Amino acid sequence: MNVREEVRKMKLVSPAMASTSNEDRSRMLRGIAEALTAGKDEIFAANAEDVAAAEKEGISPSIIKRLRFTEEKLRDCLAGIDTMIQLPDPTGKIELARELDEGLTLYRVTVPIGVIGVIFEARPDALVQISCLCIRSGNCAVLKGGKETAKTNKVLFDVIKAAAVKEGMPADALLQVSLHNEIDELLACDGDVDLLIPRGSNKFVQYIMNNTKIPVMGHADGVCHTYVDRYADQDQALRIIIDAKTQYAAACNATETVLIDRAILPEFLPKLKDALDRNHVRIHGTKEIADLTGCDVMADDAFHKEYLDNDISLKAVRDVKEAVDHINHFGSHHTDSILTENEENARYFLSMVDSAGVYQNCSTRFADGYRYGFGAEVGISTSKLHARGPVGLDGLVTYKYKLIGHGQIVGDYASGKKQFHHKDLPVQS
Amino acid sequence: MNVREEVRKMKLVSPAMASTSNEDRSRMLRGIAEALTAGKDEIFAANAEDVAAAEKEGISPSIIKRLRFTEEKLRDCLAGIDTMIQLPDPTGKIELARELDEGLTLYRVTVPIGVIGVIFEARPDALVQISCLCIRSGNCAVLKGGKETAKTNKVLFDVIKAAAVKEGMPADALLQVSLHNEIDELLACDGDVDLLIPRGSNKFVQYIMNNTKIPVMGHADGVCHTYVDRYADQDQALRIIIDAKTQYAAACNATETVLIDRAILPEFLPKLKDALDRNHVRIHGTKEIADLTGCDVMADDAFHKEYLDNDISLKAVRDVKEAVDHINHFGSHHTDSILTENEENARYFLSMVDSAGVYQNCSTRFADGYRYGFGAEVGISTSKLHARGPVGLDGLVTYKYKLIGHGQIVGDYASGKKQFHHKDLPVQS
């Protein structure tokens, strides 16, 4: 396949895709849901081949679990599609309506971004979620999934595309690339692809960011922190830390570092060590922590590390201020939580920590589009521009300014013959 | 100056700057307005030196006019500051409030971006506008102005910074760099600078985009179009085109290309040629246009060109559809206008043209933050991500998700022990 050529066709069709109505796109999604249900035997059969091949290659059971596309995962996908249909149309929203002068009215209206490239890990449900999010938001999409689920992806993609086209989607609006070298072709499609969303390892995301002129949204690292303040409910803190670390250690929103207010260190650390030991979490820490627990001593720089495993870094800090400074320096601006009953310390932390998610008294693992009520997410962004945190439909739109006049020219305003009056008009919400 | 070191200090102080209140920042702006008024003699004296040096170098009168800082420009700056103070605080706005479950509430709150670098042309009023926009939105800023106004910039910057610091701004929150080689040092400050806004020539903006890992917002080109539909009011069209081309030909929002519906070509083109001739605009066109007007014949590729001068490209098109295709292919996604009394053609154009600004029956020159009622603009963006079009205070903020819990863990939701109920709460607007 000539990726550049296909993507150029997609670019040409993107204004038409963007101009489809809310009703059109809801119909496409309903068609997809029906087709997935009708085609499930074929999908499961392809998935069984992928899983058998992975098992033969000796891939670990925890990864195999992610490759599997089961009745349960299909049900979750269908529920996600249903949520997306219920959610308000992210496009066509008038964010601002302002009469600049009589008969000269400015509107800021949300519109789809255009052409989005998503490169994602081997997880068949991700293909369903991402393609549906793009269609729901009026975007064209180029999808590249992990090679371990190539057969499943092919069937899923064909089912989804055929169903959407049947309901009126332009055929060039959705494309799957499957070969690894096609990623580099996609990276060269600046000017035609408006946004790239890479998901995967730090190294992979860094590679994408360093090898394209296309704007990239996503995150390379997820170094999330939980800070246990002197005013924390300590039993609650233990439960939250164990959940944040172990409920799914390989996720980007799992806590990597626990910072402990030194004022409660002698009392809290033994309880924490005990809980971590019971949950098979390996402790790493500063010299101060190592002296008290017998754990490995970490180099200062190691606090940048994302374990993605049952490992945790521990450090004592003087107060909430030092905790914030540590997080802003060593963190990845993803999600960080303070455990405290003291509102002043909480306010300071939530205001001063410079991350996409700042939490009080709950697990960092909540950072997720489904949990936030977005139906699904296309990725999580740690960038400050455009969308930040879990990215759902709202993050897949931009806006246009529409200015409707009756012959107005700038010369009349520059000469003082006319004046702007900038009167805001009510907008529906 | 060690730019990297200064910028690092700025990054450290940015959460404190972001946490200043609306009242704090309004006070800083009022202080700046007073100090500019009190210091105007010193500012005008420095500006006279810059202007004298420029005249000695033989710089053209039209550019000298931009270098001058006069009583009138000061008055405009003070009016802009006043507007910024009146505008609602762009930070701290709750965009979403949602109870995920009982006692677990998610807020999406706007916050400053952090550290912004702005590189701008030699225009003293730009320094005032940009620094005030950044302060008003709680951002730290590194400013680099054109060297032709170096003396004026130094005095303006010192006056502004001293006044803001006196009213409580952290001293490290505002920095001016003045040497050309310091631009490259600034470009290397990824990780500390969150956003770069370059203003200037296509070549300069391209250089910035190609030589930094920091996200860049702006525009390299302003190839704006005006399409004269068969249903246009032709007298109005002539006035609009002359304004869009000649009211300020060097501006990015000036029209470079006029597309004419072939159905009215024999009737409209002679009138247009006459009006352009009277306004000293050089005509370039396709062979079809050249045959009718005797103008230069353009190569097809030349329609990508931004003249920034009294030159215009003309082309006949079959209908609104071909006009849209031409604009999406040759344009720079900046601002494009249709002149028509036909609502169906207008709707098609406004929906299908993929630009930051899509206009009906008015001049493309309206694309400007002041004219849109933003008080001032920090630049105009043709990117689809984050802010698009003229960028005012709203484009200088991002958001944070705050999640306030009472001990909730994800395990309870994964196991089915608890369910999310995703109940939206009313937000103040």
PDB file of C-alpha atoms in Angstrom, chain A residues 11 14-16 19 87 96 98 100 104 106 108 111-115 194-195 210 213 215-216 236 239-240 243 247 328 333 349-363 365-366 370-374 383-390 394 397-414 417 420 422, chain B residues 11 14-16 19 87 96 98 100 104 106 108 111-115 194-195 210 213 215-216 236 239-240 243 247 328 333 349-363 365-366 370-374 383-390 394 397-414 417 420 422:
ATOM      1  CA  LYS A  11      -7.393  14.429   3.548  1.00  0.00           C
ATOM      2  CA  SER A  14     -12.065  14.881   5.474  1.00  0.00           C
ATOM      3  CA  PRO A  15     -14.197  18.042   5.001  1.00  0.00           C
ATOM      4  CA  ALA A  16     -17.080  15.823   3.847  1.00  0.00           C
ATOM      5  CA  SER A  19     -19.756  17.801   7.587  1.00  0.00           C
ATOM      6  CA  LEU A  87     -22.883  11.644  24.766  1.00  0.00           C
ATOM      7  CA  LEU A  96     -18.865  31.953  21.516  1.00  0.00           C
ATOM      8  CA  ARG A  98     -20.471  37.856  19.510  1.00  0.00           C
ATOM      9  CA  LEU A 100     -18.701  42.718  16.602  1.00  0.00           C
ATOM     10  CA  LEU A 104     -21.252  41.469  11.715  1.00  0.00           C
ATOM     11  CA  LEU A 106     -18.653  36.101  15.034  1.00  0.00           C
ATOM     12  CA  ARG A 108     -16.681  30.034  17.428  1.00  0.00           C
ATOM     13  CA  VAL A 111     -15.328  21.101  14.330  1.00  0.00           C
ATOM     14  CA  PRO A 112     -13.491  17.784  13.909  1.00  0.00           C
ATOM     15  CA  ILE A 113      -9.693  17.980  13.807  1.00  0.00           C
ATOM     16  CA  GLY A 114      -9.616  16.248  10.405  1.00  0.00           C
ATOM     17  CA  VAL A 115      -7.216  13.363   9.900  1.00  0.00           C
ATOM     18  CA  ASP A 194      -3.336  16.695  11.553  1.00  0.00           C
ATOM     19  CA  LEU A 195      -2.567  14.746  14.717  1.00  0.00           C
ATOM     20  CA  ASN A 210      11.437  12.663  17.410  1.00  0.00           C
ATOM     21  CA  LYS A 213       6.621  17.047  11.997  1.00  0.00           C
ATOM     22  CA  PRO A 215       1.775  17.308  16.150  1.00  0.00           C
ATOM     23  CA  VAL A 216       1.852  14.406  18.617  1.00  0.00           C
ATOM     24  CA  GLN A 236      -7.105   4.618  54.164  1.00  0.00           C
ATOM     25  CA  ARG A 239      -5.507   0.769  50.968  1.00  0.00           C
ATOM     26  CA  ILE A 240      -5.083   3.541  48.416  1.00  0.00           C
ATOM     27  CA  ASP A 243      -4.524  -0.181  44.901  1.00  0.00           C
ATOM     28  CA  GLN A 247      -4.330  -3.099  40.964  1.00  0.00           C
ATOM     29  CA  ASN A 328       7.200  18.775  39.692  1.00  0.00           C
ATOM     30  CA  HIS A 333       2.891  15.562  34.763  1.00  0.00           C
ATOM     31  CA  PHE A 349      -0.993  20.428  46.484  1.00  0.00           C
ATOM     32  CA  LEU A 350      -3.858  20.582  43.968  1.00  0.00           C
ATOM     33  CA  SER A 351      -2.911  24.098  42.973  1.00  0.00           C
ATOM     34  CA  MET A 352       0.873  23.733  42.824  1.00  0.00           C
ATOM     35  CA  VAL A 353       1.361  20.271  41.300  1.00  0.00           C
ATOM     36  CA  ASP A 354       1.704  20.798  37.577  1.00  0.00           C
ATOM     37  CA  SER A 355       0.051  17.612  36.309  1.00  0.00           C
ATOM     38  CA  ALA A 356      -2.894  16.636  34.125  1.00  0.00           C
ATOM     39  CA  GLY A 357      -4.552  14.979  37.147  1.00  0.00           C
ATOM     40  CA  VAL A 358      -4.260  16.161  40.751  1.00  0.00           C
ATOM     41  CA  TYR A 359      -6.134  14.024  43.266  1.00  0.00           C
ATOM     42  CA  GLN A 360      -7.042  14.057  46.926  1.00  0.00           C
ATOM     43  CA  ASN A 361      -7.696  10.894  48.912  1.00  0.00           C
ATOM     44  CA  CYS A 362      -8.067   8.470  46.037  1.00  0.00           C
ATOM     45  CA  SER A 363      -6.020   6.173  43.832  1.00  0.00           C
ATOM     46  CA  ARG A 365      -5.516   4.548  38.909  1.00  0.00           C
ATOM     47  CA  PHE A 366      -8.734   6.547  38.376  1.00  0.00           C
ATOM     48  CA  TYR A 370     -13.938   5.330  30.892  1.00  0.00           C
ATOM     49  CA  ARG A 371     -13.774   6.094  34.628  1.00  0.00           C
ATOM     50  CA  TYR A 372     -14.123   9.827  33.914  1.00  0.00           C
ATOM     51  CA  GLY A 373     -17.326   9.096  31.964  1.00  0.00           C
ATOM     52  CA  PHE A 374     -15.995   9.715  28.442  1.00  0.00           C
ATOM     53  CA  SER A 383       1.235  17.723  27.077  1.00  0.00           C
ATOM     54  CA  LYS A 384      -0.117  21.101  28.137  1.00  0.00           C
ATOM     55  CA  LEU A 385      -1.509  22.004  24.742  1.00  0.00           C
ATOM     56  CA  HIS A 386      -4.873  20.970  23.392  1.00  0.00           C
ATOM     57  CA  ALA A 387      -6.218  18.044  25.432  1.00  0.00           C
ATOM     58  CA  ARG A 388      -4.643  17.027  28.743  1.00  0.00           C
ATOM     59  CA  GLY A 389      -5.237  13.848  30.750  1.00  0.00           C
ATOM     60  CA  PRO A 390      -7.521  11.115  29.367  1.00  0.00           C
ATOM     61  CA  ASP A 394     -13.808  16.541  23.449  1.00  0.00           C
ATOM     62  CA  VAL A 397     -12.273  18.497  18.030  1.00  0.00           C
ATOM     63  CA  THR A 398     -10.900  21.936  17.319  1.00  0.00           C
ATOM     64  CA  TYR A 399     -12.884  25.032  16.385  1.00  0.00           C
ATOM     65  CA  LYS A 400     -13.436  27.432  13.526  1.00  0.00           C
ATOM     66  CA  TYR A 401     -14.318  31.098  13.677  1.00  0.00           C
ATOM     67  CA  LYS A 402     -17.252  31.903  11.393  1.00  0.00           C
ATOM     68  CA  LEU A 403     -17.786  35.583  10.675  1.00  0.00           C
ATOM     69  CA  ILE A 404     -20.995  36.549   8.924  1.00  0.00           C
ATOM     70  CA  GLY A 405     -21.133  40.081   7.556  1.00  0.00           C
ATOM     71  CA  HIS A 406     -23.053  42.297   5.185  1.00  0.00           C
ATOM     72  CA  GLY A 407     -20.254  43.959   3.256  1.00  0.00           C
ATOM     73  CA  GLN A 408     -18.181  45.225   6.212  1.00  0.00           C
ATOM     74  CA  ILE A 409     -14.609  46.319   5.520  1.00  0.00           C
ATOM     75  CA  VAL A 410     -11.789  46.961   7.990  1.00  0.00           C
ATOM     76  CA  GLY A 411     -11.010  50.387   6.513  1.00  0.00           C
ATOM     77  CA  ASP A 412     -14.219  51.812   8.010  1.00  0.00           C
ATOM     78  CA  TYR A 413     -13.123  50.758  11.502  1.00  0.00           C
ATOM     79  CA  ALA A 414      -9.513  51.867  11.052  1.00  0.00           C
ATOM     80  CA  LYS A 417     -16.084  55.863  10.613  1.00  0.00           C
ATOM     81  CA  PHE A 420     -16.897  47.746  17.140  1.00  0.00           C
ATOM     82  CA  HIS A 422     -18.503  43.578  20.878  1.00  0.00           C
TER      83      HIS A 422
ATOM     84  CA  LYS B  11       9.830  27.036  35.545  1.00  0.00           C
ATOM     85  CA  SER B  14       5.594  29.075  37.442  1.00  0.00           C
ATOM     86  CA  PRO B  15       3.270  27.159  39.822  1.00  0.00           C
ATOM     87  CA  ALA B  16       3.347  30.155  42.182  1.00  0.00           C
ATOM     88  CA  SER B  19      -1.636  30.310  41.719  1.00  0.00           C
ATOM     89  CA  LEU B  87     -12.423  40.358  30.508  1.00  0.00           C
ATOM     90  CA  LEU B  96     -16.844  20.142  33.926  1.00  0.00           C
ATOM     91  CA  ARG B  98     -19.022  15.319  37.561  1.00  0.00           C
ATOM     92  CA  LEU B 100     -18.160   9.715  39.343  1.00  0.00           C
ATOM     93  CA  LEU B 104     -15.779  11.012  44.312  1.00  0.00           C
ATOM     94  CA  LEU B 106     -14.141  15.201  39.170  1.00  0.00           C
ATOM     95  CA  ARG B 108     -11.934  20.101  34.983  1.00  0.00           C
ATOM     96  CA  VAL B 111      -5.083  26.749  34.556  1.00  0.00           C
ATOM     97  CA  PRO B 112      -2.257  28.759  32.976  1.00  0.00           C
ATOM     98  CA  ILE B 113      -0.051  26.889  30.531  1.00  0.00           C
ATOM     99  CA  GLY B 114       3.072  27.719  32.561  1.00  0.00           C
ATOM    100  CA  VAL B 115       6.095  29.100  30.747  1.00  0.00           C
ATOM    101  CA  ASP B 194       5.775  24.778  27.562  1.00  0.00           C
ATOM    102  CA  LEU B 195       4.935  26.750  24.426  1.00  0.00           C
ATOM    103  CA  ASN B 210      12.231  22.911  12.617  1.00  0.00           C
ATOM    104  CA  LYS B 213      11.156  20.164  20.542  1.00  0.00           C
ATOM    105  CA  PRO B 215       5.383  22.868  20.938  1.00  0.00           C
ATOM    106  CA  VAL B 216       5.029  25.843  18.600  1.00  0.00           C
ATOM    107  CA  GLN B 236     -20.000  45.110  -2.355  1.00  0.00           C
ATOM    108  CA  ARG B 239     -15.195  47.173  -1.887  1.00  0.00           C
ATOM    109  CA  ILE B 240     -14.435  44.071   0.154  1.00  0.00           C
ATOM    110  CA  ASP B 243     -10.087  46.421   1.578  1.00  0.00           C
ATOM    111  CA  GLN B 247      -6.008  48.140   3.673  1.00  0.00           C
ATOM    112  CA  ASN B 328      -8.078  23.637   0.839  1.00  0.00           C
ATOM    113  CA  HIS B 333      -5.814  27.416   6.652  1.00  0.00           C
ATOM    114  CA  PHE B 349     -18.225  27.094   1.898  1.00  0.00           C
ATOM    115  CA  LEU B 350     -18.263  27.740   5.660  1.00  0.00           C
ATOM    116  CA  SER B 351     -18.590  24.054   6.385  1.00  0.00           C
ATOM    117  CA  MET B 352     -16.108  22.674   3.855  1.00  0.00           C
ATOM    118  CA  VAL B 353     -13.259  25.196   3.947  1.00  0.00           C
ATOM    119  CA  ASP B 354     -10.748  23.865   6.461  1.00  0.00           C
ATOM    120  CA  SER B 355      -9.457  27.168   7.868  1.00  0.00           C
ATOM    121  CA  ALA B 356      -9.268  28.906  11.236  1.00  0.00           C
ATOM    122  CA  GLY B 357     -11.551  31.649   9.920  1.00  0.00           C
ATOM    123  CA  VAL B 358     -14.363  31.184   7.381  1.00  0.00           C
ATOM    124  CA  TYR B 359     -16.214  34.375   6.471  1.00  0.00           C
ATOM    125  CA  GLN B 360     -19.250  35.422   4.508  1.00  0.00           C
ATOM    126  CA  ASN B 361     -19.588  38.877   2.942  1.00  0.00           C
ATOM    127  CA  CYS B 362     -16.784  40.620   4.779  1.00  0.00           C
ATOM    128  CA  SER B 363     -13.063  41.311   4.519  1.00  0.00           C
ATOM    129  CA  ARG B 365      -8.692  41.568   7.368  1.00  0.00           C
ATOM    130  CA  PHE B 366     -11.117  41.134  10.295  1.00  0.00           C
ATOM    131  CA  TYR B 370      -8.558  43.074  18.913  1.00  0.00           C
ATOM    132  CA  ARG B 371     -11.331  43.048  16.298  1.00  0.00           C
ATOM    133  CA  TYR B 372     -12.703  39.800  17.733  1.00  0.00           C
ATOM    134  CA  GLY B 373     -12.943  41.480  21.144  1.00  0.00           C
ATOM    135  CA  PHE B 374     -10.047  39.680  22.852  1.00  0.00           C
ATOM    136  CA  SER B 383      -2.546  24.798  13.633  1.00  0.00           C
ATOM    137  CA  LYS B 384      -5.557  22.637  14.428  1.00  0.00           C
ATOM    138  CA  LEU B 385      -4.473  21.805  17.941  1.00  0.00           C
ATOM    139  CA  HIS B 386      -5.052  23.950  20.991  1.00  0.00           C
ATOM    140  CA  ALA B 387      -5.943  27.500  19.917  1.00  0.00           C
ATOM    141  CA  ARG B 388      -6.817  28.328  16.313  1.00  0.00           C
ATOM    142  CA  GLY B 389      -7.124  31.752  14.708  1.00  0.00           C
ATOM    143  CA  PRO B 390      -6.314  34.892  16.717  1.00  0.00           C
ATOM    144  CA  ASP B 394      -8.380  31.788  26.205  1.00  0.00           C
ATOM    145  CA  VAL B 397      -4.660  28.382  29.359  1.00  0.00           C
ATOM    146  CA  THR B 398      -4.883  24.617  29.580  1.00  0.00           C
ATOM    147  CA  TYR B 399      -6.797  22.600  32.183  1.00  0.00           C
ATOM    148  CA  LYS B 400      -6.240  20.205  35.038  1.00  0.00           C
ATOM    149  CA  TYR B 401      -8.479  17.409  36.242  1.00  0.00           C
ATOM    150  CA  LYS B 402      -8.999  17.570  40.011  1.00  0.00           C
ATOM    151  CA  LEU B 403     -10.441  14.441  41.570  1.00  0.00           C
ATOM    152  CA  ILE B 404     -11.572  14.677  45.193  1.00  0.00           C
ATOM    153  CA  GLY B 405     -12.263  11.389  46.919  1.00  0.00           C
ATOM    154  CA  HIS B 406     -12.760   9.846  50.329  1.00  0.00           C
ATOM    155  CA  GLY B 407     -10.560   6.796  50.126  1.00  0.00           C
ATOM    156  CA  GLN B 408     -11.899   5.319  46.860  1.00  0.00           C
ATOM    157  CA  ILE B 409      -9.811   2.640  45.137  1.00  0.00           C
ATOM    158  CA  VAL B 410     -10.119   1.305  41.584  1.00  0.00           C
ATOM    159  CA  GLY B 411     -10.177  -2.325  42.754  1.00  0.00           C
ATOM    160  CA  ASP B 412     -13.699  -1.866  44.139  1.00  0.00           C
ATOM    161  CA  TYR B 413     -14.982  -0.778  40.725  1.00  0.00           C
ATOM    162  CA  ALA B 414     -13.041  -3.445  38.802  1.00  0.00           C
ATOM    163  CA  LYS B 417     -18.360  -4.111  44.328  1.00  0.00           C
ATOM    164  CA  PHE B 420     -19.692   4.599  38.705  1.00  0.00           C
ATOM    165  CA  HIS B 422     -21.327   9.670  36.369  1.00  0.00           C
TER     166      HIS B 422
END
